[in-house]
Every structure is written in structure tokens, then in C-alpha cells.
Tab-separated table of C-alpha atoms in Angstrom:
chain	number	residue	atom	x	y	z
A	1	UNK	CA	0.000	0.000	0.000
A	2	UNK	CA	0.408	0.275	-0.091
A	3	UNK	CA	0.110	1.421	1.639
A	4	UNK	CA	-0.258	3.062	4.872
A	5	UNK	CA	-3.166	3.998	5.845
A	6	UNK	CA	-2.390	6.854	8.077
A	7	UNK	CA	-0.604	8.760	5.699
A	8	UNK	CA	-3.371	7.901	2.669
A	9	UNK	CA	-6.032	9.340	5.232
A	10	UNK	CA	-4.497	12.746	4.639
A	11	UNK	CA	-4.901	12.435	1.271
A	12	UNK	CA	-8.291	14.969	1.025
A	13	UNK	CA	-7.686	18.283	2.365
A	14	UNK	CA	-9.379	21.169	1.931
A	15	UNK	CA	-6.565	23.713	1.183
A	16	UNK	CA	-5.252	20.537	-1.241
A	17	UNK	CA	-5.905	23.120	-4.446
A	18	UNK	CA	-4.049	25.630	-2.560
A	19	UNK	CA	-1.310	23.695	-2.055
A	20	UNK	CA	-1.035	22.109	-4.989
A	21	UNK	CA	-0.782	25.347	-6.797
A	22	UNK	CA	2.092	26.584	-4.260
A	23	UNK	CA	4.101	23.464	-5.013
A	24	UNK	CA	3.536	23.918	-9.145
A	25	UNK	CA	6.919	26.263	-9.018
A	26	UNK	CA	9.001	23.985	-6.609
A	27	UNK	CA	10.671	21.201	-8.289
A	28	UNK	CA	14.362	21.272	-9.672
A	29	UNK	CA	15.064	24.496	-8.123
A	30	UNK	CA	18.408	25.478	-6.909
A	31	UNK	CA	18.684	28.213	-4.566
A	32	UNK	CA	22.117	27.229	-3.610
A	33	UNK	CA	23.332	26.943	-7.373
A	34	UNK	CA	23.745	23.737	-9.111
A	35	UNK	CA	24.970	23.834	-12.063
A	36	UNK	CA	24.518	27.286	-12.229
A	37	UNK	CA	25.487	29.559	-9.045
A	38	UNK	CA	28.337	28.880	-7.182
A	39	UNK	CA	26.811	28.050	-3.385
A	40	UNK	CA	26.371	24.367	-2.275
A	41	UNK	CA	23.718	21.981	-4.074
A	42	UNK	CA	20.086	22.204	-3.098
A	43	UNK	CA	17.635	19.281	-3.406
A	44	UNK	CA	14.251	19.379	-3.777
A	45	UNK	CA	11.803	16.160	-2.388
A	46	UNK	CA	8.704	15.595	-2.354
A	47	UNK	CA	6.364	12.726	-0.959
A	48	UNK	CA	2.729	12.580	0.770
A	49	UNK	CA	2.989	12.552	3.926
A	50	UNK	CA	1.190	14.990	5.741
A	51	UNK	CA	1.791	14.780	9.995
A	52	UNK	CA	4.426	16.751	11.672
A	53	UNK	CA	5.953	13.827	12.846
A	54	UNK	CA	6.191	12.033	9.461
A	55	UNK	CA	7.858	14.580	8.067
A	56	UNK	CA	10.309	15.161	10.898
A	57	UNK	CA	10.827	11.517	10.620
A	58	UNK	CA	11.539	11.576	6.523
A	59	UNK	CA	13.841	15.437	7.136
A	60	UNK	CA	15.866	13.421	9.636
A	61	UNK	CA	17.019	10.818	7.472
A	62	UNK	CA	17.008	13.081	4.455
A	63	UNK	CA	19.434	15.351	6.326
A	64	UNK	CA	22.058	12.830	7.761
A	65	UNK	CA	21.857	11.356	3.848
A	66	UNK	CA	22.074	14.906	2.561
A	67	UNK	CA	25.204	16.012	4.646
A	68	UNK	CA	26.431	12.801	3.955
A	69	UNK	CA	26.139	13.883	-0.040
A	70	UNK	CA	27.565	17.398	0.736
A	71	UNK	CA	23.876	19.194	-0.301
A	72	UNK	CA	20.555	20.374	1.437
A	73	UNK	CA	17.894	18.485	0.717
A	74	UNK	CA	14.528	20.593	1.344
A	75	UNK	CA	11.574	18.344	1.786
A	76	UNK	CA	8.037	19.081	0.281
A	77	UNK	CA	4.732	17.427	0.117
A	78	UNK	CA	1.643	17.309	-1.779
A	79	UNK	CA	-1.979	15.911	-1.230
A	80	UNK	CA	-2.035	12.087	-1.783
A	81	UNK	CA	-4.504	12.344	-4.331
A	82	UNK	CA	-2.631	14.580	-6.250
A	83	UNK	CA	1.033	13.648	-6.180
A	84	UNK	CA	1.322	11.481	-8.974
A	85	UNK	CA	-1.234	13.221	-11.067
A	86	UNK	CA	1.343	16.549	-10.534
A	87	UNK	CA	4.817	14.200	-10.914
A	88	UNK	CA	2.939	12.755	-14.443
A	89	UNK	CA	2.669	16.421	-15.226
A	90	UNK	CA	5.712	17.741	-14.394
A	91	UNK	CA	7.707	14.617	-15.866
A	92	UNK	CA	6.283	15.944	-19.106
A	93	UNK	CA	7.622	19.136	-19.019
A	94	UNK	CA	11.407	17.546	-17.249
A	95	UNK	CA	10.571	19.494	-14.230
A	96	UNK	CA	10.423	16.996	-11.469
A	97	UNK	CA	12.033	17.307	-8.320
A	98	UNK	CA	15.134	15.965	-7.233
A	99	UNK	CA	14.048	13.124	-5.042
A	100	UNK	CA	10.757	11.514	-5.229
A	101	UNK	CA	9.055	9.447	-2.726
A	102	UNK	CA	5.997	7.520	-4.057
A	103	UNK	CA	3.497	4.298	-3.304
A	104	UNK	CA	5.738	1.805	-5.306
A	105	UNK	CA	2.579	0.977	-7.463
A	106	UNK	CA	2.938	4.522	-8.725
A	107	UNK	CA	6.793	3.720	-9.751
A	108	UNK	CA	6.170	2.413	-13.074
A	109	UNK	CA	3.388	4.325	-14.325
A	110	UNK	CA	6.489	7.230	-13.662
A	111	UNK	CA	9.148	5.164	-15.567
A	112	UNK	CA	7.314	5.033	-18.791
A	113	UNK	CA	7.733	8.665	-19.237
A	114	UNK	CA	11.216	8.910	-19.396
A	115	UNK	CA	11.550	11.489	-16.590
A	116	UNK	CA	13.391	9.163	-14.057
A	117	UNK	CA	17.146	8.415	-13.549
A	118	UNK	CA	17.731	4.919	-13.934
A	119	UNK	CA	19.612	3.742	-10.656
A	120	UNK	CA	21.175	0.890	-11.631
A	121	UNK	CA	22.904	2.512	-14.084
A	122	UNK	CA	24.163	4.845	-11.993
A	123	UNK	CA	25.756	2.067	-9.982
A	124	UNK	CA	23.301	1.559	-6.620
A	125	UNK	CA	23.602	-2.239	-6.108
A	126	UNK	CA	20.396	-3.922	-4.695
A	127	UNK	CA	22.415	-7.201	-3.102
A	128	UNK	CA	20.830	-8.560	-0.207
A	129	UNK	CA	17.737	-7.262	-0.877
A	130	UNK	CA	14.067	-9.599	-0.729
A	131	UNK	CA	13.975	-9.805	-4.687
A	132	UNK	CA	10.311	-8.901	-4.554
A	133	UNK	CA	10.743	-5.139	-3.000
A	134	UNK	CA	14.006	-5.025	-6.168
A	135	UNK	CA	11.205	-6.106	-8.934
A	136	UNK	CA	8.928	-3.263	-7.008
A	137	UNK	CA	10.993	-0.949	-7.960
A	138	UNK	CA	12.118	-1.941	-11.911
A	139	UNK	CA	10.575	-1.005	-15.054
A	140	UNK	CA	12.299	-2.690	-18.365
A	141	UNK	CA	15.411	-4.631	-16.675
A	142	UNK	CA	16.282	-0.791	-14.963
A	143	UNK	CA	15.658	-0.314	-11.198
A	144	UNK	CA	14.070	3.007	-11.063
A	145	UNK	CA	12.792	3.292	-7.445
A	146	UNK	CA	13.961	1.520	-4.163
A	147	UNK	CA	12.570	1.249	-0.766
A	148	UNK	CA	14.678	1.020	2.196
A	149	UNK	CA	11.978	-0.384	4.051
A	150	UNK	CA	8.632	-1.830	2.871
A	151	UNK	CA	5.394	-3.007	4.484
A	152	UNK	CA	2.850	-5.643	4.424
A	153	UNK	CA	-0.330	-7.427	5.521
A	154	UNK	CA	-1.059	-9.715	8.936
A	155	UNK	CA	-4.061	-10.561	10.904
A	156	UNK	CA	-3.839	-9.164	14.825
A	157	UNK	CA	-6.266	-10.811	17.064
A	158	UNK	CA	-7.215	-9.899	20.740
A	159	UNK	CA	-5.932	-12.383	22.904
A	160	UNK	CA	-8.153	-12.056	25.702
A	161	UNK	CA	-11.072	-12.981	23.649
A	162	UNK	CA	-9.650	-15.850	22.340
A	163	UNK	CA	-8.544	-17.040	25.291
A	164	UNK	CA	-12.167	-16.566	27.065
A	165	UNK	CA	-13.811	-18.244	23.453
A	166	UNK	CA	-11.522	-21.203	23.807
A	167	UNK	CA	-10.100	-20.150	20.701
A	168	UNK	CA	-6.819	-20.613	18.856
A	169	UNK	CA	-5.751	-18.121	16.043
A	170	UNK	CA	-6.975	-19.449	12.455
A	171	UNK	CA	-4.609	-20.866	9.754
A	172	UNK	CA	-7.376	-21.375	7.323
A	173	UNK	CA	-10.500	-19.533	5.951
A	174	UNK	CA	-12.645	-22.409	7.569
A	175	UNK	CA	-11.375	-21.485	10.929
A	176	UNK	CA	-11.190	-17.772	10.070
A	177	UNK	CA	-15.108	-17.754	9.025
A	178	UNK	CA	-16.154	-19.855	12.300
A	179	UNK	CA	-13.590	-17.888	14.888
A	180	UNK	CA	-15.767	-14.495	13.145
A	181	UNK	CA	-18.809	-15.791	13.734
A	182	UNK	CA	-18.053	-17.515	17.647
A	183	UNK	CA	-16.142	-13.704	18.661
A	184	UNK	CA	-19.237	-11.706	16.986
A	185	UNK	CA	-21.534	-10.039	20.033
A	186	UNK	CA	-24.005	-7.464	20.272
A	187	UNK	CA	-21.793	-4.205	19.027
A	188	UNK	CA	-18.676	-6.662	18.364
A	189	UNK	CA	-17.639	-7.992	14.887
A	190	UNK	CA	-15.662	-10.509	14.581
A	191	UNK	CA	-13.314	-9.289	12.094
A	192	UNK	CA	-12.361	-6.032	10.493
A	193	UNK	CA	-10.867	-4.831	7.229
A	194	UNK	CA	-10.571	-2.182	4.698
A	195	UNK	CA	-12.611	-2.631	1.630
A	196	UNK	CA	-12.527	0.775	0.694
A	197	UNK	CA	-13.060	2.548	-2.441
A	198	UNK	CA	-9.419	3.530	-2.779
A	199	UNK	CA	-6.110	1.245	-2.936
A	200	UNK	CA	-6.187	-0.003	0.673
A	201	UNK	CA	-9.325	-1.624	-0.498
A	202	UNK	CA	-7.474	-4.101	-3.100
A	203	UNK	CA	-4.208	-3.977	-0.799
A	204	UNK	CA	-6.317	-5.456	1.653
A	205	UNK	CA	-8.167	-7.914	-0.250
A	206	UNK	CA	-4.921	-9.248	-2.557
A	207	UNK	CA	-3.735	-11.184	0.194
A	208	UNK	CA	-6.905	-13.620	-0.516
A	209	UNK	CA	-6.885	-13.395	-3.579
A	210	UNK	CA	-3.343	-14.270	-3.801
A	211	UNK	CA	-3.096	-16.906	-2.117
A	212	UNK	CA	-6.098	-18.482	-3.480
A	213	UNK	CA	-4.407	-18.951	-6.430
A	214	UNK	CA	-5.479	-16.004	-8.521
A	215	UNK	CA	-3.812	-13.470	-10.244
A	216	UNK	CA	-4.569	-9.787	-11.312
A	217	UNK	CA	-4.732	-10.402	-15.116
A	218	UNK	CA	-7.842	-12.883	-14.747
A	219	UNK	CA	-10.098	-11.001	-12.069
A	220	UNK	CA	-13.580	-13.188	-12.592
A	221	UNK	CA	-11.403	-16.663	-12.278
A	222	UNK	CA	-12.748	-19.132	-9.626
A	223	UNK	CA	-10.117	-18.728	-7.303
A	224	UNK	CA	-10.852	-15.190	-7.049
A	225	UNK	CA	-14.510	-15.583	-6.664
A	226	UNK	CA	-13.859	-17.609	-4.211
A	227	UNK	CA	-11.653	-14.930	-2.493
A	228	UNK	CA	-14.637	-12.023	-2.655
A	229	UNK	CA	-17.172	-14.696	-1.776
A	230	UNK	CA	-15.010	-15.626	1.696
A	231	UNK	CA	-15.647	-11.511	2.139
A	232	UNK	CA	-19.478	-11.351	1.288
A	233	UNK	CA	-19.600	-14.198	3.538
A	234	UNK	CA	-17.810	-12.308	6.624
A	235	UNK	CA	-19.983	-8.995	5.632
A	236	UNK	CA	-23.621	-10.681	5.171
A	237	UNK	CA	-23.412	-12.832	7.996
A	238	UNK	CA	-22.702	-10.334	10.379
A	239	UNK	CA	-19.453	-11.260	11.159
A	240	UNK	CA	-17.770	-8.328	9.554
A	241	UNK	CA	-19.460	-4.562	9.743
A	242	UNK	CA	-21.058	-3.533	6.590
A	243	UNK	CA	-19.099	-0.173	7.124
A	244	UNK	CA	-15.683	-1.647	6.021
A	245	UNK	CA	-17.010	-0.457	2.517
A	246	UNK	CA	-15.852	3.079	4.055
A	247	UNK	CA	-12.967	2.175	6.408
A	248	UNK	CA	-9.480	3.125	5.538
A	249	UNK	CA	-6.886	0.548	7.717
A	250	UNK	CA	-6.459	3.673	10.436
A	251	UNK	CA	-10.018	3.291	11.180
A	252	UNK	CA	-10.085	-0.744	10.828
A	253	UNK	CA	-6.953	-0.264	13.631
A	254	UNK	CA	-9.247	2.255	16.103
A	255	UNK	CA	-11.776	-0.496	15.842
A	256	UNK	CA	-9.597	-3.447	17.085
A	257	UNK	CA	-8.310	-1.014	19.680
A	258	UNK	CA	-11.654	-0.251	20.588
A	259	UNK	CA	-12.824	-3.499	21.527
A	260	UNK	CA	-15.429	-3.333	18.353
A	261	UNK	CA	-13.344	-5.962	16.819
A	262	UNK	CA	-11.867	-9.227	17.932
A	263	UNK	CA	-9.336	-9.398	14.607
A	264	UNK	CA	-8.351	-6.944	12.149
A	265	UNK	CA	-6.264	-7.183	8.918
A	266	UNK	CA	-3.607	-4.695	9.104
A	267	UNK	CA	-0.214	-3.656	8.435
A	268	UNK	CA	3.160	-3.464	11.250
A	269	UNK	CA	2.640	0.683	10.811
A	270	UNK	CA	-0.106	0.133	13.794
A	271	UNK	CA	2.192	-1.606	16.230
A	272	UNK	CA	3.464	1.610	18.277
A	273	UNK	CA	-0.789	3.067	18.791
A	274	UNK	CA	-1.389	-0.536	19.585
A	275	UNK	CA	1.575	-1.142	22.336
A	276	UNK	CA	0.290	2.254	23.608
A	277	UNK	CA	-2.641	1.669	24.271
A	278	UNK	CA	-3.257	0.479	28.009
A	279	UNK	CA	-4.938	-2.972	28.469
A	280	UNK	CA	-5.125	-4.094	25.382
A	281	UNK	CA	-3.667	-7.640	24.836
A	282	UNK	CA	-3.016	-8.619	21.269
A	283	UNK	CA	-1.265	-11.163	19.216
A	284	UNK	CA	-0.139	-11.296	15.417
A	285	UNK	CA	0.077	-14.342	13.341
A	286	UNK	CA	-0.012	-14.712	9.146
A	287	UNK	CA	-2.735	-13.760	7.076
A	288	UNK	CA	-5.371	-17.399	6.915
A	289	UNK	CA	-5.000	-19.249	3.694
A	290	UNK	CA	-7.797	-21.452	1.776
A	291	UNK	CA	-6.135	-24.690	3.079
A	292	UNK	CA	-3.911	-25.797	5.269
A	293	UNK	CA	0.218	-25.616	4.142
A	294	UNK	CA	-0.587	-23.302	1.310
A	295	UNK	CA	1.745	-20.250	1.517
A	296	UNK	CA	0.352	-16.946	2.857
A	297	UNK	CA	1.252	-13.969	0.044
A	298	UNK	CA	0.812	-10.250	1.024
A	299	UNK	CA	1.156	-7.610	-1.160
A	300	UNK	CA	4.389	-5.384	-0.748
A	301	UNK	CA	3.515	-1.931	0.525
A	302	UNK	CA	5.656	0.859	1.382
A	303	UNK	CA	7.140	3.734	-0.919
A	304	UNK	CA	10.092	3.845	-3.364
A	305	UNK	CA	12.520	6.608	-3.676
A	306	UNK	CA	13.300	7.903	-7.073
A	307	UNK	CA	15.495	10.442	-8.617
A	308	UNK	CA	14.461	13.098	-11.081
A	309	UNK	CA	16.025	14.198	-14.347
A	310	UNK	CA	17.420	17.205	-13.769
A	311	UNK	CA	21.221	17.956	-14.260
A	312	UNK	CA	23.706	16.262	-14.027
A	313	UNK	CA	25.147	17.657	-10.844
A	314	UNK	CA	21.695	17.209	-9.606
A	315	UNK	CA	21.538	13.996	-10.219
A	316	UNK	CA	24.893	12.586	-9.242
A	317	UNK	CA	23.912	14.232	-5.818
A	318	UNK	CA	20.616	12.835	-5.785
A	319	UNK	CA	21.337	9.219	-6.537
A	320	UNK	CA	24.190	9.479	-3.686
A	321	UNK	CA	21.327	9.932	-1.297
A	322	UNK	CA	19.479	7.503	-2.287
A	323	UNK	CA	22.524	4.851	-2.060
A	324	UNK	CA	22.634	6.282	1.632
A	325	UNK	CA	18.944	6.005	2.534
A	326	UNK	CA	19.747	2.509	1.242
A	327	UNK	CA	22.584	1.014	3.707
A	328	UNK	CA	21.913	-1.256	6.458
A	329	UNK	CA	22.126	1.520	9.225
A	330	UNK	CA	20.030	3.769	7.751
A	331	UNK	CA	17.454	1.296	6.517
A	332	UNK	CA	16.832	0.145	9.933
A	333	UNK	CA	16.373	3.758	11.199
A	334	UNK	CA	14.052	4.369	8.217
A	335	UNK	CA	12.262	1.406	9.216
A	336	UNK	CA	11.790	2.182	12.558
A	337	UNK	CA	10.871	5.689	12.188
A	338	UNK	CA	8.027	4.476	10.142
A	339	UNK	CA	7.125	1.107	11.707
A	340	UNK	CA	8.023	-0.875	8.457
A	341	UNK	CA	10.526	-3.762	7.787
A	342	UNK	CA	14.201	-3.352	6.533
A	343	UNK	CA	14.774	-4.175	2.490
A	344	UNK	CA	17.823	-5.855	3.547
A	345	UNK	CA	17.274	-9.689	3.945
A	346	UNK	CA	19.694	-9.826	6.983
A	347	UNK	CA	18.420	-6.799	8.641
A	348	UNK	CA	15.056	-7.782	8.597
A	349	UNK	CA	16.181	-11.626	9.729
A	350	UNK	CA	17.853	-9.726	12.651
A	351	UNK	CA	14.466	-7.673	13.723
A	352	UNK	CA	12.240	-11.114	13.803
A	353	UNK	CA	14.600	-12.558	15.970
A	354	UNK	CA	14.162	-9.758	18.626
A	355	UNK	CA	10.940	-8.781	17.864
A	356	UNK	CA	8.192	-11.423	17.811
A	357	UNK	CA	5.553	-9.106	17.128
A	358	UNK	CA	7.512	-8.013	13.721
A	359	UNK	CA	7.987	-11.876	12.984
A	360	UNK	CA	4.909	-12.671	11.116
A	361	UNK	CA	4.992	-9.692	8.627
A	362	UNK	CA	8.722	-10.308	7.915
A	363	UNK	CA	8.201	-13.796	7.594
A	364	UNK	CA	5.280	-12.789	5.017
A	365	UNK	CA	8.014	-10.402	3.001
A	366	UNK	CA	9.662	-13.363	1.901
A	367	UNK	CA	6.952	-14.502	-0.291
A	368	UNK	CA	5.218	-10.899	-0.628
A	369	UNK	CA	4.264	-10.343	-3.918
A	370	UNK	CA	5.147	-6.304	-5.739
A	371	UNK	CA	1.894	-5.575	-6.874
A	372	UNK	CA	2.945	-4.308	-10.381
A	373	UNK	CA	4.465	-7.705	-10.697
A	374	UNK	CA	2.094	-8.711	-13.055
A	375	UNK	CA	0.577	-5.868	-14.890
A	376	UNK	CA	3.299	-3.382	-14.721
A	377	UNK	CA	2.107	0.336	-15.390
A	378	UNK	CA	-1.058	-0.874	-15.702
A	379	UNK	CA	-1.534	-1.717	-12.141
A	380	UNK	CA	-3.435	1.211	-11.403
A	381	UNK	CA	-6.015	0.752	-14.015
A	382	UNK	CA	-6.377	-2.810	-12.760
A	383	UNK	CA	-6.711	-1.811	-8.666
A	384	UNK	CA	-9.295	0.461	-9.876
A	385	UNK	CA	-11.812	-2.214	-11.468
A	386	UNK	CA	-10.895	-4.761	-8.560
A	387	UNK	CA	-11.874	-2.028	-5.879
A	388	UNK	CA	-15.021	-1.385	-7.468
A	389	UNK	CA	-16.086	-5.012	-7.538
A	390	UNK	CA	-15.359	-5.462	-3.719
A	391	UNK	CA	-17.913	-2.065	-3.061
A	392	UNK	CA	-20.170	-4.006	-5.666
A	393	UNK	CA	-19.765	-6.771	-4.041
A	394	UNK	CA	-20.053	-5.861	-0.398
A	395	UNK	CA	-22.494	-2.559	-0.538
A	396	UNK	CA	-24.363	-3.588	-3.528
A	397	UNK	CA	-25.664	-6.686	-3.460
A	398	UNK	CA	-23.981	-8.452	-6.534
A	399	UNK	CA	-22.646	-11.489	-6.731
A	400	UNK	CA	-18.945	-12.051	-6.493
A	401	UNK	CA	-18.858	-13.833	-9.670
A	402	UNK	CA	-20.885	-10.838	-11.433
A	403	UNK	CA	-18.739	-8.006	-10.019
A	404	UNK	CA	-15.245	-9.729	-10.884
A	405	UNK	CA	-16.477	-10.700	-14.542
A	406	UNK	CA	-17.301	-6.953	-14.585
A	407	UNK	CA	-13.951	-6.118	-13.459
A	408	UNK	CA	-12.224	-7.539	-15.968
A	409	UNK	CA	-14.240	-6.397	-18.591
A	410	UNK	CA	-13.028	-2.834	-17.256
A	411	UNK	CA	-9.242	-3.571	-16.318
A	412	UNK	CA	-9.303	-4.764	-20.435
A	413	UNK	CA	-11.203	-2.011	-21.579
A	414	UNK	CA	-14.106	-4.154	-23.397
């Protein structure tokens, strides 16, 4: 998600036109010179998030990368919404910023226009690295974007109720569907997830589909009808609320916190409001699977950074940050800072050893899947059609097998 939640919740703002308008000027420039003025180099990045802390988070890294690179890297943001829309636009007119931070679905839609430095020519090496968050970031044998941390899916569950159902945490949609149903009570659901209108929505629901079998180029196959119909089940039985059609994954997390739900699909970015919150007693295992022994796949979330064309100067700079966001040390603060996982196989090996509430996601990065894996650029277009079956689906009473075989018809364009 691609993720996360928290920072896609800013996405709608209401002085978004505003600043969208204020940040039309603000890419390339070079206050400090460049190539040409004679003062130290001045970088210009841009990314959605939209907290204070976030972006104290991202400056901090940026800066120890920056002075690292012998340049000032000034950090900018724009609307979720309207970040790639803008970096589409000004990759047309060779005016993007120095350093980009996007949703690493968004990575290749970026590539095809020519307006991105090409990393691995430019010598960053990507050894030790899961091979799915490398392909995440590629776009015709080139690595274009790279993440020094990524994200993915898991199922928390409350332990207390568990424990007081006689319940163990389910392995398998069988035992997923009856724990739901034996945990649901009065104002509690059972489970809760995002099947929102937006990308969490097919972020969240590619981890069934997945590992049902089914891929994103054949949306109405059985395996993913039987993926939406496990959800219609969960939603018309009660088990799930009917208002997931509307929840983003911050507000599937402050219902699980609340008590309003004994498990929640949800990503490690929840982990520090969870441990914070007093009395609350909560486990994390892998993502349930149709059958026993199958695999569990999540889909890789997390943002990619990539480098602008600019100038040469510019660039050479640029890329040297990015090599430094992407060593060990700083990976792992980069991770931490923003509750994700470490790109670096050992790293990450390292974390699940001392953290057994990180194990299950990392453990799930191994066999995460990049979600432009299979379609490429045309991801988007795809996620689109799939997250308007699930509303179908869910909110409007059609079949799963009607609104997938009306999916695909979109994501082809008949």
C-alpha cells in the first residue's frame, strides 16, 4: 500500500488546491546553485505525507543522507490524491524534483515517461535485498525506485477474547469464518478490514486473492470468486461490519483497539498506537490461507525513492542519497521511524529474531508479492476495477462472480 493507511487518510484536504498550486513552481530548483550559481547543491523532495511527525521523521534521514552527499535536501509534500497526477505532469515538461518518494505501485506508471534516472545505471547495487521489494521498484530490466523499508499485511487478534472463546488463532479460511462468527456479540464484529473505495481496499483484499491462487490479469477466475465470496460471507453474515465499505486501515486499527473488533487485517505501521494503548492484549500471526500448508502472500507496501532528471550535478547528488537512505544503518532507522521492515534480507532476519511481534509480517516479506508484478504500469487501471467489484460486491448486493467478470471487462477495456 500500499500502503499506509495513516498517511493515505491525509490524502483529502481542503486547502489541497491551494497547495497544490504553491508546489507547481518547486521542483528542480536550486537556490544554492547547481549547475549554475556557485553556493552548495540544493535538493528538492517531495512525498505525501502529511503529519508533523512524518515529516520530521523523513527530514531526519534526508538530512544525515544529505550532509552525507555534501547538499541540502529541502523536503516538500503534496496531497495524496494529487502527487502522482502533478509528478505525471511535471515529468512531461522535465521538471520533477530531485528526489521523489511515491506508493511503489505509482513507480512504473512514472518510468514510462522517461523522466526518471535509472539507478542501476548509476551504480546503486540492490544485493541482499528480498527480490520482490528489487522487482517493485524496476521497469524494463532498470531499477528506477527503491525502498529502504517496505510493508505488508497480517491478521492481529485480541488475545483475551480468544482465550475466554476457547479459541486458537486461524490458519485457514474455515477457521477464520467460524472464529468471526463464535467472537461476533451485540456491538462486536468478529473481524475487520478495509474494503474501501481507494487502494487499501485491493491492498487489503490481494492477500486472498493471492493466495487463493489467482492473479490480477484474470479477475472473474474461480479462485478469485472464491476470495470475494469468503468476504461477502464475513460482511452478510454479520461477522464483519457492513461499514468496512468506508474504512481506511487507520479506522479498521481504532476499531480493534476499541474493543469493536476481535481481529483486524492490518499492516506493522499500527504496532506503536497498539503497544500504547493500556490494556489491550493482542497477538499477530499470518494472514489465513484457503487450506492448510498453502503459503500466505501479502502484497508489498511501502514507498520507493526515485530520482528526477534534472542535471547532471543534480543527479549525481541525488542518486548518492538515495545509495545512503539505502545502507543497512540507515534502513533500519528508516524502518523504525516508520514502523516498516528493513529491504535488507539480513536486517530484517535480525528484527524477527528480537521482535516477535515483527515476525509474522517479515516472515510474510519473503513470499510478498510487488503488486505491479504482473501488470506493470497498468496496475493502477487494474486496482481500480478490482476495488469497485469489492464495493459491488459488499455494498451492492452483486454477486462475487458478477462483479469480478465486470472487473475484468473494465481492467481490459471491453
Amino acid at each position: 500500500m500500499t500502503k499506509s493507511s495513516r498517511r493515505r487518510a491525509l490524502a483529502v484536504v481542503s486547502a489541497a488546491s491551494v497547495a497544490l498550486a504553491a508546489l507547481a513552481g518547486c521542483s528542480s530548483s536550486n537556490s544554492g546553485g547547481g549547475s549554475g550559481g556557485s553556493g552548495p547543491i540544493t535538493l528538492t523532495e517531495m512525498d505525501y505525507y502529511g503529519s508533523a511527525p512524518q515529516n520530521s521523521q523523513i527530514q531526519g534521514v534526508l538530512t544525515q543522507c544529505g550532509n552525507q552527499a555534501g547538499v541540502k535536501v529541502v523536503h516538500q509534500e503534496a496531497p495524496r490524491a494529487q502527487l502522482v497526477p502533478k509528478l505525471l505532469q511535471d515529468a512531461a515538461a522535465r521538471t520533477l524534483p530531485d528526489l521523489i518518494l511515491v506508493d511503489n505501485p505509482d513507480l512504473q506508471q512514472l518510468a514510462t515517461t522517461g523522466g526518471l534516472v535509472s539507478l542501476s545505471a548509476n551504480g546503486l547495487t540492490t544485493t541482499g535485498l528480498y527480490p520482490s521489494i528489487v522487482s517493485a521498484g524496476q521497469y524494463q530490466g532498470q531499477t528506477y525506485g527503491i525502498a529502504p523499508g517496505v510493508n505488508d499485511l497480517a491478521l492481529y487478534y485480541n488475545k483475551g477474547l480468544f482465550t475466554a472463546a476457547k479459541l486458537t488463532p486461524p490458519t485457514t479460511w474455515a477457521q477464520l469464518t467460524a472464529d468471526a462468527k463464535a467472537l461476533t456479540s451485540g456491538s462486536r464484529k468478529g473481524i475487520a478490514f478495509s474494503a474501501a473505495a481507494t487502494e487499501e481496499g485491493s491492498f487489503q483484499f490481494e492477500p486472498f486473492l493471492w493466495s487463493a491462487g489467482a492473479d490480477l490479469k484474470t479477475l472473474a477466475s474461480p479462485q478469485a470468486v472464491q476470495a470475494l465470496t469468503l468476504w461477502q460471507t464475513l460482511v452478510s453474515g454479520g461477522y464483519a461490519s457492513k461499514s468496512v465499505v468506508n474504512w481506511t486501515q487507520s479506522d479498521v486499527e481504532a476499531q480493534f483497539q476499541a474493543g469493536n473488533a476481535a481481529m483486524m487485517v492490518n499492516g506493522p505501521w499500527q504496532l506503536p498506537l497498539l503497544n500504547a494503548a493500556k490494556g489491550l492484549n493482542f497477538g499477530v500471526v499470518s494472514i489465513p490461507v484457503p487450506a492448510a500448508g498453502q503459503p500466505s502472500v501479502s502484497p508489498l507496501g511501502g514507498e520507493v525513492w526515485a530520482v528526477g532528471h534534472t542535471n547532471s550535478a543534480e543527479e549525481a547528488k541525488a542518486v548518492a542519497v538515495v545509495k545512503c537512505l539505502l545502507t543497512p544503518s540507515m534502513s533500519s532507522e528508516w524502518s523504525k521511524d516508520a514502523g516498516y521492515i528493513p529491504s535488507d534480507q539480513a536486517s530484517a532476519a535480525a528484527l524477527a529474531a528480537s521482535d516477535p511481534q515483527l515476525a509474522p509480517f517479515i516472515a510474510e516479506v519473503g513470499t510478498a508479492k510487488a503488486r505491479t508484478a504482473e501488470l506493470g504500469a497498468n496496475y493502477p487501471k487494474v486496482s481500480t476495477a478490482l476495488w469497485t467489484a469489492i464495493q459491488q460486491a459488499l455494498a451492492g448486493g452483486t454477486s462475487a462472480q458478477a462483479a469480478l467478470s465486470q472487473a475484468q471487462s473494465q481492467a481490459s477495456g471491453s
